[in-house]
Amino acid sequence: MMPASKMTRPPLFLTWVSGSIIHKTKQHALKVTTTEAELFAIRCGISYAISVPGTHTINVVTDSIHAAMRIFDYSRHPYQYHTIPILKDIHSFVSHHPDCHIIFWDCPSKAEWPPHLRADTDSKQQVPSFYHFPCKTSWDFCRKEECDSLVNLWKMYFQATGWKGRQFLDLTDDKGAIIEPAYTKGGAWLKNFQNSPSLCARATRMITNYAPTGEYRQRFFPNKPRNCPCDKTTFETREHIIFNCPLYDKSWRLIDNTLKFHLTFLELNPRAFCFQDNIS
Ligand SMILES: [Zn+2]
């Protein structure tokens, strides 16, 4: 049994047989991603386990099952440096005897399964000094650094009002944090639009304030009406539409500054921020 501790630095694997640790390896690494560290631990663990005479079953227990799944990702990716040797070992092992097999177990750290907890604690106990090690950086870590740098640049530009536009509506996530640009998991805004082009278009108009409102017409079409049809005297601003206008359904009244609230408003009011021609 082999809990593979993720611990970025250093990766650690323990080899267990019948409840006892028979082998322990800890490697020190600099400037690698957690996925690389995890795969390296699994690679070392499997390599050692198959060398033990009489081994027929290997249980790989990891708190990073997403990293382990990379082993069976046959597309081109930078982790192949580790996954190809792992696959070679697995192939050699399972070809040796029909009873030989490997099982991967997902064991989240929060489960605090004692053998895994022991590996996790052990990997964190010793903080090595890297002063005497040559400094090498993995390809994936370089890419991660480049992406982080780019996203930080986006965020810096985004904070400068001139870049995102003075009319941009800053909204928050469910935890109250201002939503900022991101590139993972579908980005910060688009993933919330439920794959609906109509909702996406209206939300974009609402957030940027480029929308068919009196406020917009005053800026770009000063001869067109700028007051709201609800009483024909109130200036039709974005805020009026969202928070005050009686023409729109706000009966649920859970008003806050979250993107979630604003999208619910749009869903309940299909005419909001919609050009008349687009109303079905
Ligand atoms: Zn109104």
PDB file of C-alpha atoms and ligand atoms in Angstrom:
ATOM      1  CA  MET A   1       0.000   0.000   0.000  1.00  0.00           C
ATOM      2  CA  MET A   2       1.515   3.281  -0.989  1.00  0.00           C
ATOM      3  CA  PRO A   3       0.231   6.672   0.037  1.00  0.00           C
ATOM      4  CA  ALA A   4       1.802   9.208  -2.264  1.00  0.00           C
ATOM      5  CA  SER A   5       1.994  12.542  -0.521  1.00  0.00           C
ATOM      6  CA  LYS A   6       1.549  15.515  -2.793  1.00  0.00           C
ATOM      7  CA  MET A   7       3.520  18.032  -0.726  1.00  0.00           C
ATOM      8  CA  THR A   8       5.038  20.220  -3.404  1.00  0.00           C
ATOM      9  CA  ARG A   9       8.458  20.219  -1.838  1.00  0.00           C
ATOM     10  CA  PRO A  10       9.511  17.586  -1.155  1.00  0.00           C
ATOM     11  CA  PRO A  11       7.460  14.829  -2.824  1.00  0.00           C
ATOM     12  CA  LEU A  12       7.357  11.758  -0.647  1.00  0.00           C
ATOM     13  CA  PHE A  13       6.181   8.207  -1.092  1.00  0.00           C
ATOM     14  CA  LEU A  14       5.859   5.465   1.456  1.00  0.00           C
ATOM     15  CA  THR A  15       5.613   1.827   0.480  1.00  0.00           C
ATOM     16  CA  TRP A  16       3.452  -0.261   2.774  1.00  0.00           C
ATOM     17  CA  VAL A  17       3.118  -4.042   2.829  1.00  0.00           C
ATOM     18  CA  SER A  18       0.522  -5.621   5.108  1.00  0.00           C
ATOM     19  CA  GLY A  19       0.221  -2.498   7.276  1.00  0.00           C
ATOM     20  CA  SER A  20       3.949  -1.860   7.673  1.00  0.00           C
ATOM     21  CA  ILE A  21       6.169   0.663   5.942  1.00  0.00           C
ATOM     22  CA  ILE A  22       8.931  -1.169   4.103  1.00  0.00           C
ATOM     23  CA  HIS A  23      10.317   1.696   2.067  1.00  0.00           C
ATOM     24  CA  LYS A  24      10.363   5.471   2.227  1.00  0.00           C
ATOM     25  CA  THR A  25      11.732   7.964  -0.263  1.00  0.00           C
ATOM     26  CA  LYS A  26      11.760  11.721  -0.057  1.00  0.00           C
ATOM     27  CA  GLN A  27      12.991  13.836  -2.969  1.00  0.00           C
ATOM     28  CA  HIS A  28      13.710  17.552  -2.847  1.00  0.00           C
ATOM     29  CA  ALA A  29      12.592  19.672  -5.760  1.00  0.00           C
ATOM     30  CA  LEU A  30      12.598  23.341  -6.612  1.00  0.00           C
ATOM     31  CA  LYS A  31      10.290  25.220  -8.945  1.00  0.00           C
ATOM     32  CA  VAL A  32       7.988  22.426  -9.982  1.00  0.00           C
ATOM     33  CA  THR A  33       4.203  22.355  -9.960  1.00  0.00           C
ATOM     34  CA  THR A  34       2.233  20.240  -7.502  1.00  0.00           C
ATOM     35  CA  THR A  35       1.104  17.970 -10.367  1.00  0.00           C
ATOM     36  CA  GLU A  36       4.711  17.272 -11.324  1.00  0.00           C
ATOM     37  CA  ALA A  37       5.631  16.577  -7.704  1.00  0.00           C
ATOM     38  CA  GLU A  38       2.693  14.202  -7.332  1.00  0.00           C
ATOM     39  CA  LEU A  39       3.487  12.334 -10.545  1.00  0.00           C
ATOM     40  CA  PHE A  40       7.101  12.027  -9.533  1.00  0.00           C
ATOM     41  CA  ALA A  41       6.075  10.526  -6.182  1.00  0.00           C
ATOM     42  CA  ILE A  42       3.782   8.053  -7.952  1.00  0.00           C
ATOM     43  CA  ARG A  43       6.528   7.204 -10.442  1.00  0.00           C
ATOM     44  CA  CYS A  44       9.015   6.447  -7.675  1.00  0.00           C
ATOM     45  CA  GLY A  45       6.415   4.494  -5.709  1.00  0.00           C
ATOM     46  CA  ILE A  46       5.301   2.250  -8.572  1.00  0.00           C
ATOM     47  CA  SER A  47       8.875   1.714  -9.723  1.00  0.00           C
ATOM     48  CA  TYR A  48       9.837   0.508  -6.271  1.00  0.00           C
ATOM     49  CA  ALA A  49       6.664  -1.521  -5.646  1.00  0.00           C
ATOM     50  CA  ILE A  50       7.016  -3.613  -8.804  1.00  0.00           C
ATOM     51  CA  SER A  51      10.604  -4.416  -7.841  1.00  0.00           C
ATOM     52  CA  VAL A  52       9.433  -6.099  -4.622  1.00  0.00           C
ATOM     53  CA  PRO A  53       9.280  -9.879  -5.257  1.00  0.00           C
ATOM     54  CA  GLY A  54       5.823 -11.420  -5.019  1.00  0.00           C
ATOM     55  CA  THR A  55       3.888  -8.162  -5.562  1.00  0.00           C
ATOM     56  CA  HIS A  56       0.564  -8.777  -7.285  1.00  0.00           C
ATOM     57  CA  THR A  57      -1.540  -5.848  -6.140  1.00  0.00           C
ATOM     58  CA  ILE A  58      -0.473  -2.226  -5.886  1.00  0.00           C
ATOM     59  CA  ASN A  59      -2.783   0.326  -4.297  1.00  0.00           C
ATOM     60  CA  VAL A  60      -1.830   3.897  -5.075  1.00  0.00           C
ATOM     61  CA  VAL A  61      -3.446   6.240  -2.556  1.00  0.00           C
ATOM     62  CA  THR A  62      -3.256   9.908  -3.407  1.00  0.00           C
ATOM     63  CA  ASP A  63      -4.917  13.174  -2.477  1.00  0.00           C
ATOM     64  CA  SER A  64      -4.359  14.436  -6.052  1.00  0.00           C
ATOM     65  CA  ILE A  65      -6.343  12.031  -8.168  1.00  0.00           C
ATOM     66  CA  HIS A  66      -6.452  14.644 -10.942  1.00  0.00           C
ATOM     67  CA  ALA A  67      -2.664  14.320 -11.192  1.00  0.00           C
ATOM     68  CA  ALA A  68      -2.877  10.523 -11.252  1.00  0.00           C
ATOM     69  CA  MET A  69      -5.426  10.694 -14.069  1.00  0.00           C
ATOM     70  CA  ARG A  70      -2.785  12.449 -16.154  1.00  0.00           C
ATOM     71  CA  ILE A  71      -1.045   9.083 -16.393  1.00  0.00           C
ATOM     72  CA  PHE A  72      -3.885   7.894 -18.639  1.00  0.00           C
ATOM     73  CA  ASP A  73      -4.196  11.131 -20.578  1.00  0.00           C
ATOM     74  CA  TYR A  74      -2.794  10.144 -23.962  1.00  0.00           C
ATOM     75  CA  SER A  75      -2.882  13.635 -25.435  1.00  0.00           C
ATOM     76  CA  ARG A  76       0.357  15.583 -25.675  1.00  0.00           C
ATOM     77  CA  HIS A  77       1.166  17.290 -22.359  1.00  0.00           C
ATOM     78  CA  PRO A  78       4.278  18.358 -20.415  1.00  0.00           C
ATOM     79  CA  TYR A  79       3.799  15.688 -17.726  1.00  0.00           C
ATOM     80  CA  GLN A  80       4.761  12.943 -20.178  1.00  0.00           C
ATOM     81  CA  TYR A  81       8.256  13.209 -18.759  1.00  0.00           C
ATOM     82  CA  HIS A  82       6.814  11.277 -15.801  1.00  0.00           C
ATOM     83  CA  THR A  83       3.751   9.550 -17.225  1.00  0.00           C
ATOM     84  CA  ILE A  84       5.576   7.607 -19.962  1.00  0.00           C
ATOM     85  CA  PRO A  85       7.965   5.876 -17.505  1.00  0.00           C
ATOM     86  CA  ILE A  86       4.992   5.202 -15.204  1.00  0.00           C
ATOM     87  CA  LEU A  87       3.026   3.611 -18.062  1.00  0.00           C
ATOM     88  CA  LYS A  88       6.054   1.518 -19.009  1.00  0.00           C
ATOM     89  CA  ASP A  89       6.274   0.225 -15.446  1.00  0.00           C
ATOM     90  CA  ILE A  90       2.535  -0.447 -15.284  1.00  0.00           C
ATOM     91  CA  HIS A  91       2.626  -2.301 -18.608  1.00  0.00           C
ATOM     92  CA  SER A  92       5.577  -4.378 -17.486  1.00  0.00           C
ATOM     93  CA  PHE A  93       3.879  -5.172 -14.166  1.00  0.00           C
ATOM     94  CA  VAL A  94       0.436  -6.191 -15.454  1.00  0.00           C
ATOM     95  CA  SER A  95       1.975  -8.178 -18.328  1.00  0.00           C
ATOM     96  CA  HIS A  96       3.999 -10.223 -15.892  1.00  0.00           C
ATOM     97  CA  HIS A  97       1.069 -12.202 -14.460  1.00  0.00           C
ATOM     98  CA  PRO A  98      -2.726 -12.175 -14.965  1.00  0.00           C
ATOM     99  CA  ASP A  99      -3.274 -11.499 -11.252  1.00  0.00           C
ATOM    100  CA  CYS A 100      -1.142  -8.355 -11.237  1.00  0.00           C
ATOM    101  CA  HIS A 101      -3.125  -5.156 -11.063  1.00  0.00           C
ATOM    102  CA  ILE A 102      -2.902  -1.575  -9.824  1.00  0.00           C
ATOM    103  CA  ILE A 103      -5.702   0.365  -8.145  1.00  0.00           C
ATOM    104  CA  PHE A 104      -5.676   4.150  -7.750  1.00  0.00           C
ATOM    105  CA  TRP A 105      -7.528   5.494  -4.723  1.00  0.00           C
ATOM    106  CA  ASP A 106      -8.654   9.073  -4.249  1.00  0.00           C
ATOM    107  CA  CYS A 107      -7.986  10.025  -0.636  1.00  0.00           C
ATOM    108  CA  PRO A 108      -8.672  13.721   0.105  1.00  0.00           C
ATOM    109  CA  SER A 109      -6.433  15.181   2.809  1.00  0.00           C
ATOM    110  CA  LYS A 110      -9.484  16.265   4.790  1.00  0.00           C
ATOM    111  CA  ALA A 111     -10.434  12.591   5.187  1.00  0.00           C
ATOM    112  CA  GLU A 112      -7.362  12.274   7.428  1.00  0.00           C
ATOM    113  CA  TRP A 113      -6.957   8.573   6.694  1.00  0.00           C
ATOM    114  CA  PRO A 114      -4.131   7.648   9.117  1.00  0.00           C
ATOM    115  CA  PRO A 115      -1.614   6.153   6.629  1.00  0.00           C
ATOM    116  CA  HIS A 116      -2.069   9.073   4.275  1.00  0.00           C
ATOM    117  CA  LEU A 117      -1.984  11.579   7.114  1.00  0.00           C
ATOM    118  CA  ARG A 118       1.306  10.086   8.202  1.00  0.00           C
ATOM    119  CA  ALA A 119       2.818  10.533   4.736  1.00  0.00           C
ATOM    120  CA  ASP A 120       1.479  14.080   4.520  1.00  0.00           C
ATOM    121  CA  THR A 121       2.801  15.034   7.955  1.00  0.00           C
ATOM    122  CA  ASP A 122       6.151  13.409   7.291  1.00  0.00           C
ATOM    123  CA  SER A 123       6.656  15.289   4.034  1.00  0.00           C
ATOM    124  CA  LYS A 124       6.084  18.616   5.774  1.00  0.00           C
ATOM    125  CA  GLN A 125       8.198  17.997   8.828  1.00  0.00           C
ATOM    126  CA  GLN A 126      11.592  18.506   7.321  1.00  0.00           C
ATOM    127  CA  VAL A 127      12.151  21.831   5.604  1.00  0.00           C
ATOM    128  CA  PRO A 128      15.316  21.354   3.597  1.00  0.00           C
ATOM    129  CA  SER A 129      17.872  24.008   2.797  1.00  0.00           C
ATOM    130  CA  PHE A 130      18.180  24.434  -0.959  1.00  0.00           C
ATOM    131  CA  TYR A 131      21.294  26.552  -0.838  1.00  0.00           C
ATOM    132  CA  HIS A 132      23.510  23.687  -1.964  1.00  0.00           C
ATOM    133  CA  PHE A 133      21.197  22.458  -4.747  1.00  0.00           C
ATOM    134  CA  PRO A 134      21.471  23.648  -8.340  1.00  0.00           C
ATOM    135  CA  CYS A 135      18.412  25.719  -9.259  1.00  0.00           C
ATOM    136  CA  LYS A 136      16.413  24.085 -12.070  1.00  0.00           C
ATOM    137  CA  THR A 137      12.968  25.061 -13.270  1.00  0.00           C
ATOM    138  CA  SER A 138      10.542  22.693 -14.941  1.00  0.00           C
ATOM    139  CA  TRP A 139       8.848  23.554 -18.225  1.00  0.00           C
ATOM    140  CA  ASP A 140       5.426  23.467 -16.603  1.00  0.00           C
ATOM    141  CA  PHE A 141       6.511  25.690 -13.746  1.00  0.00           C
ATOM    142  CA  CYS A 142       7.864  28.216 -16.295  1.00  0.00           C
ATOM    143  CA  ARG A 143       4.501  28.153 -18.077  1.00  0.00           C
ATOM    144  CA  LYS A 144       2.659  28.598 -14.785  1.00  0.00           C
ATOM    145  CA  GLU A 145       4.876  31.564 -13.881  1.00  0.00           C
ATOM    146  CA  GLU A 146       4.240  33.127 -17.287  1.00  0.00           C
ATOM    147  CA  CYS A 147       0.469  32.654 -16.947  1.00  0.00           C
ATOM    148  CA  ASP A 148       0.463  34.056 -13.413  1.00  0.00           C
ATOM    149  CA  SER A 149       2.450  37.048 -14.604  1.00  0.00           C
ATOM    150  CA  LEU A 150       0.010  37.636 -17.477  1.00  0.00           C
ATOM    151  CA  VAL A 151      -3.052  37.364 -15.241  1.00  0.00           C
ATOM    152  CA  ASN A 152      -1.484  39.774 -12.754  1.00  0.00           C
ATOM    153  CA  LEU A 153      -0.949  42.191 -15.629  1.00  0.00           C
ATOM    154  CA  TRP A 154      -4.610  41.828 -16.634  1.00  0.00           C
ATOM    155  CA  LYS A 155      -5.658  42.508 -13.057  1.00  0.00           C
ATOM    156  CA  MET A 156      -3.413  45.549 -12.844  1.00  0.00           C
ATOM    157  CA  TYR A 157      -4.887  46.982 -16.050  1.00  0.00           C
ATOM    158  CA  PHE A 158      -8.348  46.031 -14.883  1.00  0.00           C
ATOM    159  CA  GLN A 159      -7.927  47.997 -11.673  1.00  0.00           C
ATOM    160  CA  ALA A 160      -7.031  51.087 -13.698  1.00  0.00           C
ATOM    161  CA  THR A 161     -10.415  52.579 -14.538  1.00  0.00           C
ATOM    162  CA  GLY A 162      -9.229  53.894 -17.869  1.00  0.00           C
ATOM    163  CA  TRP A 163      -8.657  50.383 -19.181  1.00  0.00           C
ATOM    164  CA  LYS A 164     -11.913  48.753 -18.271  1.00  0.00           C
ATOM    165  CA  GLY A 165     -14.032  51.848 -18.838  1.00  0.00           C
ATOM    166  CA  ARG A 166     -15.549  54.260 -16.347  1.00  0.00           C
ATOM    167  CA  GLN A 167     -18.973  52.753 -16.863  1.00  0.00           C
ATOM    168  CA  PHE A 168     -17.846  49.234 -16.008  1.00  0.00           C
ATOM    169  CA  LEU A 169     -20.029  47.690 -13.316  1.00  0.00           C
ATOM    170  CA  ASP A 170     -17.872  46.064 -10.644  1.00  0.00           C
ATOM    171  CA  LEU A 171     -19.719  43.045  -9.322  1.00  0.00           C
ATOM    172  CA  THR A 172     -18.764  40.593  -6.623  1.00  0.00           C
ATOM    173  CA  ASP A 173     -18.770  36.832  -6.275  1.00  0.00           C
ATOM    174  CA  ASP A 174     -20.774  35.035  -3.600  1.00  0.00           C
ATOM    175  CA  LYS A 175     -18.049  35.720  -1.045  1.00  0.00           C
ATOM    176  CA  GLY A 176     -18.132  39.466  -1.630  1.00  0.00           C
ATOM    177  CA  ALA A 177     -14.858  39.701  -3.568  1.00  0.00           C
ATOM    178  CA  ILE A 178     -14.755  41.891  -6.661  1.00  0.00           C
ATOM    179  CA  ILE A 179     -14.700  39.692  -9.760  1.00  0.00           C
ATOM    180  CA  GLU A 180     -11.404  39.998 -11.594  1.00  0.00           C
ATOM    181  CA  PRO A 181     -10.128  38.639 -14.907  1.00  0.00           C
ATOM    182  CA  ALA A 182      -9.198  34.958 -14.922  1.00  0.00           C
ATOM    183  CA  TYR A 183      -8.465  32.418 -17.637  1.00  0.00           C
ATOM    184  CA  THR A 184      -9.203  29.144 -15.853  1.00  0.00           C
ATOM    185  CA  LYS A 185     -12.528  27.303 -15.635  1.00  0.00           C
ATOM    186  CA  GLY A 186     -14.206  29.378 -18.306  1.00  0.00           C
ATOM    187  CA  GLY A 187     -13.080  32.768 -17.057  1.00  0.00           C
ATOM    188  CA  ALA A 188     -14.640  34.968 -14.398  1.00  0.00           C
ATOM    189  CA  TRP A 189     -17.871  36.074 -16.122  1.00  0.00           C
ATOM    190  CA  LEU A 190     -18.689  33.891 -19.126  1.00  0.00           C
ATOM    191  CA  LYS A 191     -19.096  30.667 -17.162  1.00  0.00           C
ATOM    192  CA  ASN A 192     -22.063  32.228 -15.337  1.00  0.00           C
ATOM    193  CA  PHE A 193     -24.041  32.972 -18.498  1.00  0.00           C
ATOM    194  CA  GLN A 194     -25.379  29.408 -18.808  1.00  0.00           C
ATOM    195  CA  ASN A 195     -24.330  29.133 -22.459  1.00  0.00           C
ATOM    196  CA  SER A 196     -27.140  31.537 -23.346  1.00  0.00           C
ATOM    197  CA  PRO A 197     -26.133  34.038 -26.065  1.00  0.00           C
ATOM    198  CA  SER A 198     -29.093  36.255 -25.152  1.00  0.00           C
ATOM    199  CA  LEU A 199     -28.213  36.348 -21.460  1.00  0.00           C
ATOM    200  CA  CYS A 200     -24.559  36.898 -22.324  1.00  0.00           C
ATOM    201  CA  ALA A 201     -25.402  39.825 -24.615  1.00  0.00           C
ATOM    202  CA  ARG A 202     -27.702  41.517 -22.094  1.00  0.00           C
ATOM    203  CA  ALA A 203     -25.300  40.928 -19.201  1.00  0.00           C
ATOM    204  CA  THR A 204     -22.470  42.422 -21.245  1.00  0.00           C
ATOM    205  CA  ARG A 205     -24.592  45.478 -22.036  1.00  0.00           C
ATOM    206  CA  MET A 206     -25.520  45.830 -18.382  1.00  0.00           C
ATOM    207  CA  ILE A 207     -21.950  45.480 -17.106  1.00  0.00           C
ATOM    208  CA  THR A 208     -20.394  47.829 -19.677  1.00  0.00           C
ATOM    209  CA  ASN A 209     -23.424  50.175 -19.753  1.00  0.00           C
ATOM    210  CA  TYR A 210     -23.478  50.030 -23.536  1.00  0.00           C
ATOM    211  CA  ALA A 211     -27.187  49.363 -23.504  1.00  0.00           C
ATOM    212  CA  PRO A 212     -30.422  50.785 -24.935  1.00  0.00           C
ATOM    213  CA  THR A 213     -31.070  53.119 -21.999  1.00  0.00           C
ATOM    214  CA  GLY A 214     -31.779  56.841 -21.709  1.00  0.00           C
ATOM    215  CA  GLU A 215     -28.335  57.274 -20.205  1.00  0.00           C
ATOM    216  CA  TYR A 216     -26.749  55.748 -23.293  1.00  0.00           C
ATOM    217  CA  ARG A 217     -28.939  57.694 -25.727  1.00  0.00           C
ATOM    218  CA  GLN A 218     -28.028  60.934 -23.986  1.00  0.00           C
ATOM    219  CA  ARG A 219     -24.370  60.290 -24.762  1.00  0.00           C
ATOM    220  CA  PHE A 220     -24.643  58.966 -28.308  1.00  0.00           C
ATOM    221  CA  PHE A 221     -28.094  59.977 -29.580  1.00  0.00           C
ATOM    222  CA  PRO A 222     -28.917  63.218 -27.769  1.00  0.00           C
ATOM    223  CA  ASN A 223     -32.041  63.783 -29.866  1.00  0.00           C
ATOM    224  CA  LYS A 224     -33.612  60.519 -28.694  1.00  0.00           C
ATOM    225  CA  PRO A 225     -35.726  60.179 -25.501  1.00  0.00           C
ATOM    226  CA  ARG A 226     -33.718  59.779 -22.318  1.00  0.00           C
ATOM    227  CA  ASN A 227     -36.427  59.381 -19.718  1.00  0.00           C
ATOM    228  CA  CYS A 228     -37.846  56.058 -18.599  1.00  0.00           C
ATOM    229  CA  PRO A 229     -41.231  54.990 -20.011  1.00  0.00           C
ATOM    230  CA  CYS A 230     -42.389  54.126 -16.464  1.00  0.00           C
ATOM    231  CA  ASP A 231     -43.273  57.772 -15.678  1.00  0.00           C
ATOM    232  CA  LYS A 232     -41.663  59.633 -18.592  1.00  0.00           C
ATOM    233  CA  THR A 233     -39.896  61.973 -16.145  1.00  0.00           C
ATOM    234  CA  THR A 234     -37.213  59.822 -14.495  1.00  0.00           C
ATOM    235  CA  PHE A 235     -33.833  59.708 -16.201  1.00  0.00           C
ATOM    236  CA  GLU A 236     -33.412  56.112 -17.409  1.00  0.00           C
ATOM    237  CA  THR A 237     -30.085  54.980 -15.967  1.00  0.00           C
ATOM    238  CA  ARG A 238     -28.763  51.486 -15.466  1.00  0.00           C
ATOM    239  CA  GLU A 239     -29.224  51.825 -11.725  1.00  0.00           C
ATOM    240  CA  HIS A 240     -32.831  52.992 -12.169  1.00  0.00           C
ATOM    241  CA  ILE A 241     -33.610  49.930 -14.287  1.00  0.00           C
ATOM    242  CA  ILE A 242     -32.027  47.480 -11.879  1.00  0.00           C
ATOM    243  CA  PHE A 243     -33.069  48.941  -8.553  1.00  0.00           C
ATOM    244  CA  ASN A 244     -36.045  51.304  -8.901  1.00  0.00           C
ATOM    245  CA  CYS A 245     -38.010  51.010 -12.114  1.00  0.00           C
ATOM    246  CA  PRO A 246     -41.521  49.578 -11.523  1.00  0.00           C
ATOM    247  CA  LEU A 247     -41.543  48.133 -15.058  1.00  0.00           C
ATOM    248  CA  TYR A 248     -39.204  45.361 -13.960  1.00  0.00           C
ATOM    249  CA  ASP A 249     -39.810  42.470 -11.613  1.00  0.00           C
ATOM    250  CA  LYS A 250     -37.872  42.902  -8.391  1.00  0.00           C
ATOM    251  CA  SER A 251     -40.424  41.221  -6.179  1.00  0.00           C
ATOM    252  CA  TRP A 252     -37.851  38.880  -4.660  1.00  0.00           C
ATOM    253  CA  ARG A 253     -35.853  41.913  -3.478  1.00  0.00           C
ATOM    254  CA  LEU A 254     -32.630  40.211  -2.532  1.00  0.00           C
ATOM    255  CA  ILE A 255     -30.689  43.169  -3.779  1.00  0.00           C
ATOM    256  CA  ASP A 256     -26.923  43.072  -3.483  1.00  0.00           C
ATOM    257  CA  ASN A 257     -23.840  43.691  -5.566  1.00  0.00           C
ATOM    258  CA  THR A 258     -23.223  40.124  -6.662  1.00  0.00           C
ATOM    259  CA  LEU A 259     -23.104  38.914 -10.245  1.00  0.00           C
ATOM    260  CA  LYS A 260     -25.588  36.257  -9.164  1.00  0.00           C
ATOM    261  CA  PHE A 261     -28.193  38.873  -8.206  1.00  0.00           C
ATOM    262  CA  HIS A 262     -27.747  40.795 -11.447  1.00  0.00           C
ATOM    263  CA  LEU A 263     -28.059  37.652 -13.570  1.00  0.00           C
ATOM    264  CA  THR A 264     -31.208  36.636 -11.700  1.00  0.00           C
ATOM    265  CA  PHE A 265     -32.603  40.087 -12.417  1.00  0.00           C
ATOM    266  CA  LEU A 266     -31.893  39.603 -16.134  1.00  0.00           C
ATOM    267  CA  GLU A 267     -33.477  36.154 -16.157  1.00  0.00           C
ATOM    268  CA  LEU A 268     -36.631  37.449 -14.488  1.00  0.00           C
ATOM    269  CA  ASN A 269     -36.753  40.413 -16.840  1.00  0.00           C
ATOM    270  CA  PRO A 270     -36.069  39.346 -20.428  1.00  0.00           C
ATOM    271  CA  ARG A 271     -36.768  42.910 -21.628  1.00  0.00           C
ATOM    272  CA  ALA A 272     -34.015  44.410 -19.463  1.00  0.00           C
ATOM    273  CA  PHE A 273     -31.074  45.708 -21.483  1.00  0.00           C
ATOM    274  CA  CYS A 274     -32.608  44.252 -24.622  1.00  0.00           C
ATOM    275  CA  PHE A 275     -33.133  46.100 -27.885  1.00  0.00           C
ATOM    276  CA  GLN A 276     -36.815  46.174 -28.788  1.00  0.00           C
ATOM    277  CA  ASP A 277     -36.094  44.301 -32.043  1.00  0.00           C
ATOM    278  CA  ASN A 278     -34.655  41.377 -30.050  1.00  0.00           C
ATOM    279  CA  ILE A 279     -37.657  40.842 -27.786  1.00  0.00           C
ATOM    280  CA  SER A 280     -39.380  37.601 -28.763  1.00  0.00           C
TER     281      SER A 280
HETATM  282 ZN    ZN B   1     -38.498  53.368 -14.972  1.00  0.00          ZN
END
